[in-house]
Tab-separated table of N, CA and C in Angstrom:
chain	number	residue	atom	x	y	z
A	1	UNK	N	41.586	-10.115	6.855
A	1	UNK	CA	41.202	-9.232	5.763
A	1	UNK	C	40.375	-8.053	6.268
A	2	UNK	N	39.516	-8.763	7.059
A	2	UNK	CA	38.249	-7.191	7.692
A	2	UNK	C	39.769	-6.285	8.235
A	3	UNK	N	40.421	-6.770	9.354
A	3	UNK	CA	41.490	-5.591	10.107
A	3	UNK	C	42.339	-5.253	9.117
A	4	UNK	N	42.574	-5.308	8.282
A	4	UNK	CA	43.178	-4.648	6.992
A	4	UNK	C	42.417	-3.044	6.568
A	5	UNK	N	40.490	-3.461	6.103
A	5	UNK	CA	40.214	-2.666	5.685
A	5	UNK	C	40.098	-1.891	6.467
A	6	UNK	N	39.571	-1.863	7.774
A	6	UNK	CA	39.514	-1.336	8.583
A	6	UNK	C	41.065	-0.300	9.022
A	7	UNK	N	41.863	-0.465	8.508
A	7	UNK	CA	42.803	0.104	8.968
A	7	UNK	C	43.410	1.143	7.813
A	8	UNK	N	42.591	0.814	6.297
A	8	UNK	CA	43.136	1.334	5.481
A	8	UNK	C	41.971	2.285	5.356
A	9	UNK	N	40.324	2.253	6.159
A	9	UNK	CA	38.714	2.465	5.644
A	9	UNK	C	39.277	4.056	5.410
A	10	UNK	N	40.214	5.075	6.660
A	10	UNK	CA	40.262	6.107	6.228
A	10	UNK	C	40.604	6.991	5.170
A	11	UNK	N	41.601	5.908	4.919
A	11	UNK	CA	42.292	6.253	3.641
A	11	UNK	C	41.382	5.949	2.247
A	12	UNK	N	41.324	5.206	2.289
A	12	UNK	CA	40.029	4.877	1.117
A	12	UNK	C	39.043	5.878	1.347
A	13	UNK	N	38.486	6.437	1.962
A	13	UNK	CA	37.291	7.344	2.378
A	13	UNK	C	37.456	8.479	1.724
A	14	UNK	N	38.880	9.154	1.954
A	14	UNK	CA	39.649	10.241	1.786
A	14	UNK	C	39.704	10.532	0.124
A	15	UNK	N	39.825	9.128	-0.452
A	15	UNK	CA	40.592	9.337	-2.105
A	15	UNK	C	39.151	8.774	-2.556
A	16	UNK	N	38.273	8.028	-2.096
A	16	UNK	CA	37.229	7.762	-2.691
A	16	UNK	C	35.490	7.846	-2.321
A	17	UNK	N	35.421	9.631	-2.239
A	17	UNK	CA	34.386	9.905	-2.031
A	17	UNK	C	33.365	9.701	-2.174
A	18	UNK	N	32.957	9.349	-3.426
A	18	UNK	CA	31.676	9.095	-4.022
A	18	UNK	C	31.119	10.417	-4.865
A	19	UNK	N	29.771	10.234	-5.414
A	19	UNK	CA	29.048	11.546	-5.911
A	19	UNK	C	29.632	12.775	-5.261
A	20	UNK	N	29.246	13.699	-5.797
A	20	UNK	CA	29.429	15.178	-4.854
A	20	UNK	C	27.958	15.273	-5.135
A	21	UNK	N	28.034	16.725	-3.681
A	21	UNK	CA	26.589	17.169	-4.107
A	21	UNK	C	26.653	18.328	-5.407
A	22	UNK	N	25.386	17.802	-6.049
A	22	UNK	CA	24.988	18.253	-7.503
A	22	UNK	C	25.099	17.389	-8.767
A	23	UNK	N	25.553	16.123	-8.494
A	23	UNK	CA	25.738	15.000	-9.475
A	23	UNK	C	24.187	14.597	-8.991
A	24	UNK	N	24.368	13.521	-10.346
A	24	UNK	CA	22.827	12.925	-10.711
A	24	UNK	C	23.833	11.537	-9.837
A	25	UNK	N	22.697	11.211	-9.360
A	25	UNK	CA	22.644	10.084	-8.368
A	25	UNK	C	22.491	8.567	-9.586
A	26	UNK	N	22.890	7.743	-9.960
A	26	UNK	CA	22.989	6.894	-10.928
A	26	UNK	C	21.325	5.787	-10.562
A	27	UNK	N	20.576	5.625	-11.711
A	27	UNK	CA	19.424	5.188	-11.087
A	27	UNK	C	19.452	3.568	-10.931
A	28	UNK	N	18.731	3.021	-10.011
A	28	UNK	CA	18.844	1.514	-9.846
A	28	UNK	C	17.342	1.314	-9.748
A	29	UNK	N	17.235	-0.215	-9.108
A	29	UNK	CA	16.094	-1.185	-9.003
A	29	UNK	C	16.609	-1.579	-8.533
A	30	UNK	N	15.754	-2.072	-6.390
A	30	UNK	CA	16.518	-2.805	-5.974
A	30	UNK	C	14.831	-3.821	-5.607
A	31	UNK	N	14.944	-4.867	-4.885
A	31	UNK	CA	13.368	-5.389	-4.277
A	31	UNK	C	13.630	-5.380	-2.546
A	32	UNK	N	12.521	-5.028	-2.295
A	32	UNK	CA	11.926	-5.058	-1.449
A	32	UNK	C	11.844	-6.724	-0.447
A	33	UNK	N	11.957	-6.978	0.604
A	33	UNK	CA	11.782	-8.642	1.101
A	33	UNK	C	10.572	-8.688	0.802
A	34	UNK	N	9.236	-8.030	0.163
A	34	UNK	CA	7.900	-8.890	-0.104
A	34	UNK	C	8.610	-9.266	-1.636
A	35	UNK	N	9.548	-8.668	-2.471
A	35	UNK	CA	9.976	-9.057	-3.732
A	35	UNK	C	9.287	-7.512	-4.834
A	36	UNK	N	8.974	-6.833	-4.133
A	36	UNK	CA	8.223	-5.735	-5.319
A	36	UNK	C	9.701	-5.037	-5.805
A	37	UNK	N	9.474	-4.654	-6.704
A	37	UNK	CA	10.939	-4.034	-7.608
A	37	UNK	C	10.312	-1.896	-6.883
A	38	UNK	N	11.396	-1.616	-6.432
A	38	UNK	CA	11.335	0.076	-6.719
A	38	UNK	C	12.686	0.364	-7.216
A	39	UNK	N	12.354	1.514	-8.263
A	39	UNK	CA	13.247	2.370	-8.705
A	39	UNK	C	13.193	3.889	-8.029
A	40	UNK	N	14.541	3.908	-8.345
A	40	UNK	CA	14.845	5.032	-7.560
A	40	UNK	C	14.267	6.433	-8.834
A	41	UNK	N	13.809	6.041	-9.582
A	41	UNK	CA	13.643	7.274	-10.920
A	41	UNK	C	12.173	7.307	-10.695
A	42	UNK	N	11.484	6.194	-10.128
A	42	UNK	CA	9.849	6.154	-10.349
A	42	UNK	C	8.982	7.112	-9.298
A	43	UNK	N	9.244	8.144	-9.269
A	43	UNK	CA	8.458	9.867	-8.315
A	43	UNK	C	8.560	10.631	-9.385
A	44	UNK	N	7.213	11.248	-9.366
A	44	UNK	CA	6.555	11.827	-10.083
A	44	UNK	C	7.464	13.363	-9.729
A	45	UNK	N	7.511	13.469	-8.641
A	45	UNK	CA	8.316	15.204	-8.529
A	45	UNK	C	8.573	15.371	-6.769
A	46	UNK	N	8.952	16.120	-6.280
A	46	UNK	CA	9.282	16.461	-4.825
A	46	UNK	C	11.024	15.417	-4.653
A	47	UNK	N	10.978	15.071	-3.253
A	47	UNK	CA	12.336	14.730	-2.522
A	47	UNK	C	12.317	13.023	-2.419
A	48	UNK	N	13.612	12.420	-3.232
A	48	UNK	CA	13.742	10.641	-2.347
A	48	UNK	C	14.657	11.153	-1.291
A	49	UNK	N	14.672	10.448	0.277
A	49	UNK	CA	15.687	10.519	0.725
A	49	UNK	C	16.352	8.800	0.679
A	50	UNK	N	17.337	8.639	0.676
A	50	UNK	CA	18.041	7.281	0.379
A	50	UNK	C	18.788	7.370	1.611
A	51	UNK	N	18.984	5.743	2.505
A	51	UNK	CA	19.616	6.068	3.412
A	51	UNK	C	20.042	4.001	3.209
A	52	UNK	N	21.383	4.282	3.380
A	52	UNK	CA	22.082	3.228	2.712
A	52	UNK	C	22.278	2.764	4.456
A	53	UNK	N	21.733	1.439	5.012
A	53	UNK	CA	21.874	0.935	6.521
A	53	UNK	C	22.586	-0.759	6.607
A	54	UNK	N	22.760	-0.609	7.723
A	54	UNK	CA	23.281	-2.278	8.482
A	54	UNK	C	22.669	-2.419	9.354
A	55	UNK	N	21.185	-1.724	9.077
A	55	UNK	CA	20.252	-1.454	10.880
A	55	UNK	C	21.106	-1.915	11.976
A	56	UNK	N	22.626	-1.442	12.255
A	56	UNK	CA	23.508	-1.515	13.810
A	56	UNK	C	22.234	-0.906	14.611
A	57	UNK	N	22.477	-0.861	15.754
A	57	UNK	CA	21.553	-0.182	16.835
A	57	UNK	C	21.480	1.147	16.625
A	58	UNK	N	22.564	1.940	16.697
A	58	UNK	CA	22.708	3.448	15.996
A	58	UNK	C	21.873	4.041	14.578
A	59	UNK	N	22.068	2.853	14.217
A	59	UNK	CA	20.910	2.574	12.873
A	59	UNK	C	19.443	2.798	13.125
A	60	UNK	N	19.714	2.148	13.612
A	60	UNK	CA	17.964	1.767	14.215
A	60	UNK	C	17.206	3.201	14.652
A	61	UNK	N	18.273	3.739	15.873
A	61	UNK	CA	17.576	4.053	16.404
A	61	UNK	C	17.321	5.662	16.087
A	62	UNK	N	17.328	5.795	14.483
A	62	UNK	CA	17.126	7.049	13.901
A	62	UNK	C	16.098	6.654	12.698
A	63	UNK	N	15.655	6.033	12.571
A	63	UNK	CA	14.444	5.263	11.926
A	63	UNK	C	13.286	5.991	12.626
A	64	UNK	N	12.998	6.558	13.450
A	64	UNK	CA	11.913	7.483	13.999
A	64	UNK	C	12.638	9.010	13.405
A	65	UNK	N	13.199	9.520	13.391
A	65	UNK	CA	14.006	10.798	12.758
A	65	UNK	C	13.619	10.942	11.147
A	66	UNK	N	13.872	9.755	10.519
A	66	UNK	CA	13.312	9.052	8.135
A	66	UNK	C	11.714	9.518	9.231
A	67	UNK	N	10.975	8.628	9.449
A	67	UNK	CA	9.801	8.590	9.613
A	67	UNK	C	8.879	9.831	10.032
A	68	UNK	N	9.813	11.287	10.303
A	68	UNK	CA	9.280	12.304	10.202
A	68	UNK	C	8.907	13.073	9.016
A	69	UNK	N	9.574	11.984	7.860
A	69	UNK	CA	9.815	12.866	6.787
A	69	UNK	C	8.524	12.559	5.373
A	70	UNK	N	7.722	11.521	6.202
A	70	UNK	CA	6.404	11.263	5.910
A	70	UNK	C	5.477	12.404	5.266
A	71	UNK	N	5.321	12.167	4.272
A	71	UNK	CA	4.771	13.170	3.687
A	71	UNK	C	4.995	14.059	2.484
A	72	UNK	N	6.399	14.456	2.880
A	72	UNK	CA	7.413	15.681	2.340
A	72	UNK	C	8.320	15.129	1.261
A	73	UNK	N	8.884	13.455	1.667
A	73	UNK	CA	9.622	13.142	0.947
A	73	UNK	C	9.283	11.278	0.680
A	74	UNK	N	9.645	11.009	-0.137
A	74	UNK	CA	10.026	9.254	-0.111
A	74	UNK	C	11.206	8.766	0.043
A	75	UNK	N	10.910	7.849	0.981
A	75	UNK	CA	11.872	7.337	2.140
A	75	UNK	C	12.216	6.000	1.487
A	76	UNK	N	13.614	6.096	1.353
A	76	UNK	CA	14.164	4.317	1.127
A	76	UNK	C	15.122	4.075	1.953
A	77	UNK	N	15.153	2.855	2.415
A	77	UNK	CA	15.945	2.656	3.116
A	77	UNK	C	17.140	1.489	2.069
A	78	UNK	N	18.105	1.225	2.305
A	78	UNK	CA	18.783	0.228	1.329
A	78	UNK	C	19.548	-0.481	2.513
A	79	UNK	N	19.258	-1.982	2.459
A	79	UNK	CA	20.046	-2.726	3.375
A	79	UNK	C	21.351	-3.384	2.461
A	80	UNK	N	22.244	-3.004	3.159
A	80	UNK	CA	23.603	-3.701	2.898
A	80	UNK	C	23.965	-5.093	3.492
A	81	UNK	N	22.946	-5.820	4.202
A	81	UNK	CA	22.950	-6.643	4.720
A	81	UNK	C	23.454	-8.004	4.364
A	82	UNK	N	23.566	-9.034	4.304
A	82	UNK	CA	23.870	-10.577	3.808
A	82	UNK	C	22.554	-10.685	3.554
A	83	UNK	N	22.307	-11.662	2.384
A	83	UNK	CA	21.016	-12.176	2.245
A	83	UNK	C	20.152	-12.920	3.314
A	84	UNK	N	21.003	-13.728	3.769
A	84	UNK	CA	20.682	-14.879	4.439
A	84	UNK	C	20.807	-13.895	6.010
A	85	UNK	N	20.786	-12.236	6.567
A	85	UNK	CA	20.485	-11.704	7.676
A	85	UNK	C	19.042	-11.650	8.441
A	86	UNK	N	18.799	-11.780	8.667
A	86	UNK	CA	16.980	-11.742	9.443
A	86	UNK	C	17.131	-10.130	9.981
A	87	UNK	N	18.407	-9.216	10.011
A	87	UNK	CA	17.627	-8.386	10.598
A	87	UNK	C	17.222	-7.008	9.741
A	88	UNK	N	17.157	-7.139	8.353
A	88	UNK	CA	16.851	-6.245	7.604
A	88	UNK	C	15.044	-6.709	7.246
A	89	UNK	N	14.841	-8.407	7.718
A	89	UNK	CA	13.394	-8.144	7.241
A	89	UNK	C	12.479	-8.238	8.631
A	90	UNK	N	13.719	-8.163	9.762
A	90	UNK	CA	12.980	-7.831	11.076
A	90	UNK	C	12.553	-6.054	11.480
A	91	UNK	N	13.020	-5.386	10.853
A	91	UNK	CA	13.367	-3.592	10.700
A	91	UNK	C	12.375	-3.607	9.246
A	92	UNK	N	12.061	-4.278	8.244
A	92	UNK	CA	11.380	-3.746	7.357
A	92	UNK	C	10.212	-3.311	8.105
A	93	UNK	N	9.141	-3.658	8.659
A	93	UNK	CA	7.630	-2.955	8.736
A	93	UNK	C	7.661	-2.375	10.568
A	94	UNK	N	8.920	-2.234	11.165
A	94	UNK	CA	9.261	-0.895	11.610
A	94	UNK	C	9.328	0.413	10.630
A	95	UNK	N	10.333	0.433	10.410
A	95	UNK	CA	10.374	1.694	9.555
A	95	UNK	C	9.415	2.599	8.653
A	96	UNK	N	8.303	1.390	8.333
A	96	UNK	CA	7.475	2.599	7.820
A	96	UNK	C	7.274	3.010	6.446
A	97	UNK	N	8.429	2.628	5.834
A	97	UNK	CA	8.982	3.211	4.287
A	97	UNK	C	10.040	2.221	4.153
A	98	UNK	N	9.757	1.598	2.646
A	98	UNK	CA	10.175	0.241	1.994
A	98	UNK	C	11.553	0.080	2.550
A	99	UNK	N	12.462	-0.835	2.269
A	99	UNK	CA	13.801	-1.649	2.947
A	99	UNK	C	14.194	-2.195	1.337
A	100	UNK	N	14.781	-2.005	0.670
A	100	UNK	CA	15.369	-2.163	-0.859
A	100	UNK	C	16.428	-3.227	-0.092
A	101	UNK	N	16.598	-4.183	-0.886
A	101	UNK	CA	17.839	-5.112	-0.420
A	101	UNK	C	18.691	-5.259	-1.533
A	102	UNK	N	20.124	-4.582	-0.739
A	102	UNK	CA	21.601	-5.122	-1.351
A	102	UNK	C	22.625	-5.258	-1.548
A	103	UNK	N	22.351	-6.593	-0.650
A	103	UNK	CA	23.096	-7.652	-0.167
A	103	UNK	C	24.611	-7.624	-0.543
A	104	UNK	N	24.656	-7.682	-1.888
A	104	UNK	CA	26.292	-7.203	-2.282
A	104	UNK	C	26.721	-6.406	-2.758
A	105	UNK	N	25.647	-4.929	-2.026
A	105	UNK	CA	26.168	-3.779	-1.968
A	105	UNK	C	27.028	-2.761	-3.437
A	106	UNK	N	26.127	-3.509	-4.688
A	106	UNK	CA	26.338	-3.086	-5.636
A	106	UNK	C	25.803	-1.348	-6.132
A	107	UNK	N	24.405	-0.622	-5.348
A	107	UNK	CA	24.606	0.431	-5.639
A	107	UNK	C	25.640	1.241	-5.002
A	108	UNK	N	26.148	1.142	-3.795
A	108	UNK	CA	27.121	1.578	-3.291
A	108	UNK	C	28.772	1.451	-4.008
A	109	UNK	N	28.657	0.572	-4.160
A	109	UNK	CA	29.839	0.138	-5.097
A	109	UNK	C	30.004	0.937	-6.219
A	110	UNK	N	28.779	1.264	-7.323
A	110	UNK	CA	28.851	1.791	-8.601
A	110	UNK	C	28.555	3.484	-7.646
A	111	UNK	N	28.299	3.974	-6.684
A	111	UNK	CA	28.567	5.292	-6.016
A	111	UNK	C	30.025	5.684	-5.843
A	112	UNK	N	30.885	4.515	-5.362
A	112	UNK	CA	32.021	4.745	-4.744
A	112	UNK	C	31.807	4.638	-3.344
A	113	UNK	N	31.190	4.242	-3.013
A	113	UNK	CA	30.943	4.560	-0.710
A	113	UNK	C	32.001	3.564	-0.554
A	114	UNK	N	32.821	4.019	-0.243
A	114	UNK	CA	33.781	2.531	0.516
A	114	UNK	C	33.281	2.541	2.111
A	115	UNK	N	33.084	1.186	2.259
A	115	UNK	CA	33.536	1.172	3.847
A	115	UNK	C	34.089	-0.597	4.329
A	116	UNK	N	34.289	-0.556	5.200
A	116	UNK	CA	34.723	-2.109	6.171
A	116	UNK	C	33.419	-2.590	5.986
A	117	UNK	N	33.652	-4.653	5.458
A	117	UNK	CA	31.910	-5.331	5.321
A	117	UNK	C	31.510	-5.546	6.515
A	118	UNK	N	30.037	-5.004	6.477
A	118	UNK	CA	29.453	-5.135	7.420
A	118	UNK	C	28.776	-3.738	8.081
A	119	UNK	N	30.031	-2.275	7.543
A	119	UNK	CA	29.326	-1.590	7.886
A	119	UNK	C	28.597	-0.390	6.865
A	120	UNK	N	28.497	0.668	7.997
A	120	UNK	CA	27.264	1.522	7.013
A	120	UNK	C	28.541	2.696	6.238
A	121	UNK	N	28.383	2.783	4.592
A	121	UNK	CA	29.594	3.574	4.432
A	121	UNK	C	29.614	5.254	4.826
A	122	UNK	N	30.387	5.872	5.124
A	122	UNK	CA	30.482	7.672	5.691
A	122	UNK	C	29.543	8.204	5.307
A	123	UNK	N	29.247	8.008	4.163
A	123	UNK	CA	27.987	9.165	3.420
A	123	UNK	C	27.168	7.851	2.981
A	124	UNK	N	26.496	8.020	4.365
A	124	UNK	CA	25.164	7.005	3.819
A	124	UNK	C	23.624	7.085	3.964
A	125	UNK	N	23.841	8.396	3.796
A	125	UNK	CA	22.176	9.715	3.515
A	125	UNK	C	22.259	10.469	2.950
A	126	UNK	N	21.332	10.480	1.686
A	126	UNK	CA	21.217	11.611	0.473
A	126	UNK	C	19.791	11.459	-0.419
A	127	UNK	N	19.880	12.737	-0.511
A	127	UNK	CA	18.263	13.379	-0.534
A	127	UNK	C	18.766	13.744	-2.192
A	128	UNK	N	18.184	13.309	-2.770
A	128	UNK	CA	17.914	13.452	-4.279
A	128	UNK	C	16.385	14.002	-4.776
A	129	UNK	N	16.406	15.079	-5.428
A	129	UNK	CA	15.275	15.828	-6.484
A	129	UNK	C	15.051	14.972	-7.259
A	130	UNK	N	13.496	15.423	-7.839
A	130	UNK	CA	12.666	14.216	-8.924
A	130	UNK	C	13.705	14.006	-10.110
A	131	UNK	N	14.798	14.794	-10.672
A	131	UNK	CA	15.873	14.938	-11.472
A	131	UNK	C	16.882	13.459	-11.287
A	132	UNK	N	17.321	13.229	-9.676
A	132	UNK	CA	18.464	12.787	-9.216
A	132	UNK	C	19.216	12.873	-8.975
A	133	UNK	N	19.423	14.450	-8.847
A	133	UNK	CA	20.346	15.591	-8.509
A	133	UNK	C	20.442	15.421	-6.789
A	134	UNK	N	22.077	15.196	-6.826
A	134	UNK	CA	22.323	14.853	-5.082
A	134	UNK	C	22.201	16.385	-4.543
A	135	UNK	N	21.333	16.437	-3.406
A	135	UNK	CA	20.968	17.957	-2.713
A	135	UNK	C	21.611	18.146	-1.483
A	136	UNK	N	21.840	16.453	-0.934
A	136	UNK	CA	22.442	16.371	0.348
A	136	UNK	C	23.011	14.907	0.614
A	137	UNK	N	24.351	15.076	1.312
A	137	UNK	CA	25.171	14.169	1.434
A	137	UNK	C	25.621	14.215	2.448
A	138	UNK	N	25.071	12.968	3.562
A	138	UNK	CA	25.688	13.226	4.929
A	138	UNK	C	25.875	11.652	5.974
A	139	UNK	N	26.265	11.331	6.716
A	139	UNK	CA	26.190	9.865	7.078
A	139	UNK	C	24.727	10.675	8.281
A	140	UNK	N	24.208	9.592	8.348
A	140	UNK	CA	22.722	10.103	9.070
A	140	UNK	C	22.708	9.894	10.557
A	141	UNK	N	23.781	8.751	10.916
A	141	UNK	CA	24.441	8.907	12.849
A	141	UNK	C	24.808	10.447	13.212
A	142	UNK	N	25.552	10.899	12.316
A	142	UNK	CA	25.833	12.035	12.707
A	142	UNK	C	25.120	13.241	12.640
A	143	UNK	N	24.063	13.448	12.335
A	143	UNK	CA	23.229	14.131	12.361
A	143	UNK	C	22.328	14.054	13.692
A	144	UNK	N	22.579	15.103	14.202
A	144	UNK	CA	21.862	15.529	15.547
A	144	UNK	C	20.339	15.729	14.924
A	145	UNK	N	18.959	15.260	15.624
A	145	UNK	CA	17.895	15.549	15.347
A	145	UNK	C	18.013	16.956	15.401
A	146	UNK	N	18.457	17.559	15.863
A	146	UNK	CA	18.212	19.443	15.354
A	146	UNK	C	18.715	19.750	14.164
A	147	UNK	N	20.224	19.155	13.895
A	147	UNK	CA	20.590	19.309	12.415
A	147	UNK	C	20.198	18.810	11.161
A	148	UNK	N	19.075	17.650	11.633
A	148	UNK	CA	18.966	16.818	10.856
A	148	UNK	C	17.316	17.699	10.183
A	149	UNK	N	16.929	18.320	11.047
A	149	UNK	CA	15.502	19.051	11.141
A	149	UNK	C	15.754	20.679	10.167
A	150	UNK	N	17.373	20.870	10.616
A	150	UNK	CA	17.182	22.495	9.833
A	150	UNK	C	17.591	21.930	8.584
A	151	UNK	N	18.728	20.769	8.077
A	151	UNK	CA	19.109	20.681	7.216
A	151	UNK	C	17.737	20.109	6.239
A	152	UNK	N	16.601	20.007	6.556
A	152	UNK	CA	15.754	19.198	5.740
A	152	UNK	C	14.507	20.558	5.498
A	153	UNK	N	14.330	21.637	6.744
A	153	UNK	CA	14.129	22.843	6.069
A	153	UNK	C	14.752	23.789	5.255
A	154	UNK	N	15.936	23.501	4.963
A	154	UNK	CA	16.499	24.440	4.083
A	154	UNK	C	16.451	23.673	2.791
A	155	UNK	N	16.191	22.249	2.835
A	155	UNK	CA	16.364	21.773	1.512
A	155	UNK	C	14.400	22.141	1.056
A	156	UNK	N	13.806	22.145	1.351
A	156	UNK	CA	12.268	22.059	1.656
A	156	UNK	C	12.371	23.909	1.190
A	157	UNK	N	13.206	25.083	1.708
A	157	UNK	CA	13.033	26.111	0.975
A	157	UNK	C	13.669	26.378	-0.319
A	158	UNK	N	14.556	24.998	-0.486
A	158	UNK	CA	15.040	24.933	-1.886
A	158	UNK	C	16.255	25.696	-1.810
A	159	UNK	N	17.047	25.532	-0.602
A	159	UNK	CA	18.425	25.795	-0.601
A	159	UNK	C	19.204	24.363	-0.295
A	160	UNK	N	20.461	24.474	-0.817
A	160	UNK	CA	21.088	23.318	-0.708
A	160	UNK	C	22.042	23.469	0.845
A	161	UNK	N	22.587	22.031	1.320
A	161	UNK	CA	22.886	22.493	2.078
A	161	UNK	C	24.829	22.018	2.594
């Protein structure tokens, strides 16, 4: 079944994008592994960035890249993980900024992100206004720390990008 999706993931990707940018981002409640509930609606004003993970190593190792953004924006991370994974509550108090767990990948689902289980779906970084208005939509591997740096000043001068 996985080498199936995997073989069809492009095609699905293609016909089932998800949000565009400028849609309202649909609001949830996910918990945290201490169990605290956050919503994605509860900021008073400024930037969430949402970054939908499988902490893979590639994952990981842009978790210092979110953690620049200290300050400027609120940082969630959302694990797509299995419940029963240890390594989403081994990466929670790395990161810095909460780890939302879920597990069966139901906000993604009601987004549209398709991907193969297990991994992180194409567009799985987006920066939403106190509104919920998607500003930016991008998978976050692919973002070069230089691109990842202008694309977050231009959203910061209030251009989209």
């Amino acid at each position: 079944m996985i080498r199936l999706w995997r073989l069809l993931w492009p095609l699905r990707a293609r016909l089932s994008r998800g949000l565009a940018v400028g849609a309202v981002f649909p609001d949830f409640t996910l918990r945290d592994p201490g169990g605290k509930a956050h919503r994605l609606s509860d900021t008073e004003a400024g930037l969430t960035a949402l970054w939908f993970t499988n902490f893979c190593e590639d994952c990981r190792s842009r978790i210092p890249l979110l953690r620049e953004l200290e300050g400027r924006a609120r940082v969630l991370a959302v694990s797509i993980l299995p419940a029963d994974d240890p390594l989403a509550l081994a990466q929670a108090p790395r990161c810095g900024f909460p780890v939302l767990l879920d597990p069966e990948d139901v906000v993604g689902r009601r987004l549209g992100l398709a991907h193969p289980p297990g991994t992180c779906p194409i567009h799985n970084f987006f920066v939403v206004d106190s509104a919920g208005r998607i500003l930016l939509k991008h998978h976050l591997s692919a973002f070069s720390p230089e691109k990842f740096r202008a694309a977050w000043r231009a959203l910061a001068e209030g251009r989209t990008t």
